[in-house]
Short mmCIF file of C-alpha atoms in Angstrom, two decimals:
data_model
loop_
_atom_site.label_atom_id
_atom_site.label_comp_id
_atom_site.label_asym_id
_atom_site.label_seq_id
_atom_site.Cartn_x
_atom_site.Cartn_y
_atom_site.Cartn_z
CA UNK A 1 59.95 151.78 51.84
CA UNK A 2 56.39 151.28 52.99
CA UNK A 3 54.35 154.34 52.09
CA UNK A 4 56.99 155.72 49.71
CA UNK A 5 56.01 157.09 46.29
CA UNK A 6 57.76 157.11 42.93
CA UNK A 7 56.55 159.96 40.75
CA UNK A 8 57.27 159.92 37.02
CA UNK A 9 56.79 163.10 35.02
CA UNK A 10 57.06 163.40 31.23
CA UNK A 11 56.39 166.95 30.14
CA UNK A 12 53.09 167.96 31.75
CA UNK A 13 51.94 164.39 32.50
CA UNK A 14 52.69 162.60 35.76
CA UNK A 15 51.99 159.19 37.25
CA UNK A 16 52.54 157.94 40.79
CA UNK A 17 53.52 154.48 42.00
CA UNK A 18 52.91 153.89 45.71
CA UNK A 19 54.77 151.19 47.59
CA UNK A 20 52.49 149.21 49.92
CA UNK A 21 52.62 150.06 53.60
CA UNK A 22 54.31 146.73 54.35
CA UNK A 23 56.94 146.87 51.58
CA UNK A 24 60.48 146.24 52.86
CA UNK A 25 63.64 146.49 50.77
CA UNK A 26 66.57 145.09 52.74
CA UNK A 27 70.04 146.66 52.76
CA UNK A 28 71.94 145.75 49.59
CA UNK A 29 68.81 144.72 47.66
CA UNK A 30 67.59 146.46 44.53
CA UNK A 31 64.09 146.80 43.18
CA UNK A 32 62.89 147.07 39.59
CA UNK A 33 59.46 148.53 38.92
CA UNK A 34 58.15 147.20 35.62
CA UNK A 35 55.43 148.76 33.48
CA UNK A 36 52.29 146.62 33.16
CA UNK A 37 52.95 145.72 29.50
CA UNK A 38 56.59 144.67 30.08
CA UNK A 39 55.65 140.99 30.06
CA UNK A 40 57.42 140.34 33.37
CA UNK A 41 55.90 138.50 36.32
CA UNK A 42 55.95 140.15 39.72
CA UNK A 43 58.53 138.72 42.10
CA UNK A 44 58.49 140.86 45.26
CA UNK A 45 60.45 142.35 46.83
CA UNK A 46 62.83 142.76 43.86
CA UNK A 47 60.48 142.90 40.84
CA UNK A 48 57.27 144.91 41.11
CA UNK A 49 54.59 145.64 38.48
CA UNK A 50 53.18 149.14 38.01
CA UNK A 51 49.69 147.91 37.10
CA UNK A 52 48.27 151.34 36.17
CA UNK A 53 51.19 152.23 33.89
CA UNK A 54 51.37 150.32 30.59
CA UNK A 55 54.69 151.87 29.58
CA UNK A 56 57.41 154.03 31.11
CA UNK A 57 56.98 156.32 28.09
CA UNK A 58 59.51 158.52 26.35
CA UNK A 59 60.19 162.20 26.00
CA UNK A 60 62.79 164.93 26.27
CA UNK A 61 61.80 166.07 29.75
CA UNK A 62 61.56 162.88 31.83
CA UNK A 63 61.86 162.99 35.63
CA UNK A 64 61.47 160.27 38.25
CA UNK A 65 61.36 161.29 41.90
CA UNK A 66 61.36 158.95 44.90
CA UNK A 67 59.70 160.36 48.03
CA UNK A 68 59.69 158.76 51.45
CA UNK A 69 56.57 158.55 53.61
CA UNK A 70 57.27 162.07 54.95
CA UNK A 71 57.32 163.49 51.41
CA UNK A 72 61.08 164.08 51.40
#
């Protein structure tokens, strides 16, 4: 998943989390991306901290898109 992006949009506001170029998620593993204020310690590769995002936020029109390194 190196170079992939997770884009969260709430209404007209968006934020992007970028996986490092060396990030590897093995087959069968899951990953949780925590907001900075979640009070959870990072434990890669399964628990990552979104340092620039204090909260996942709320709203009626919430979208999260995962794009690979080719933008697909």
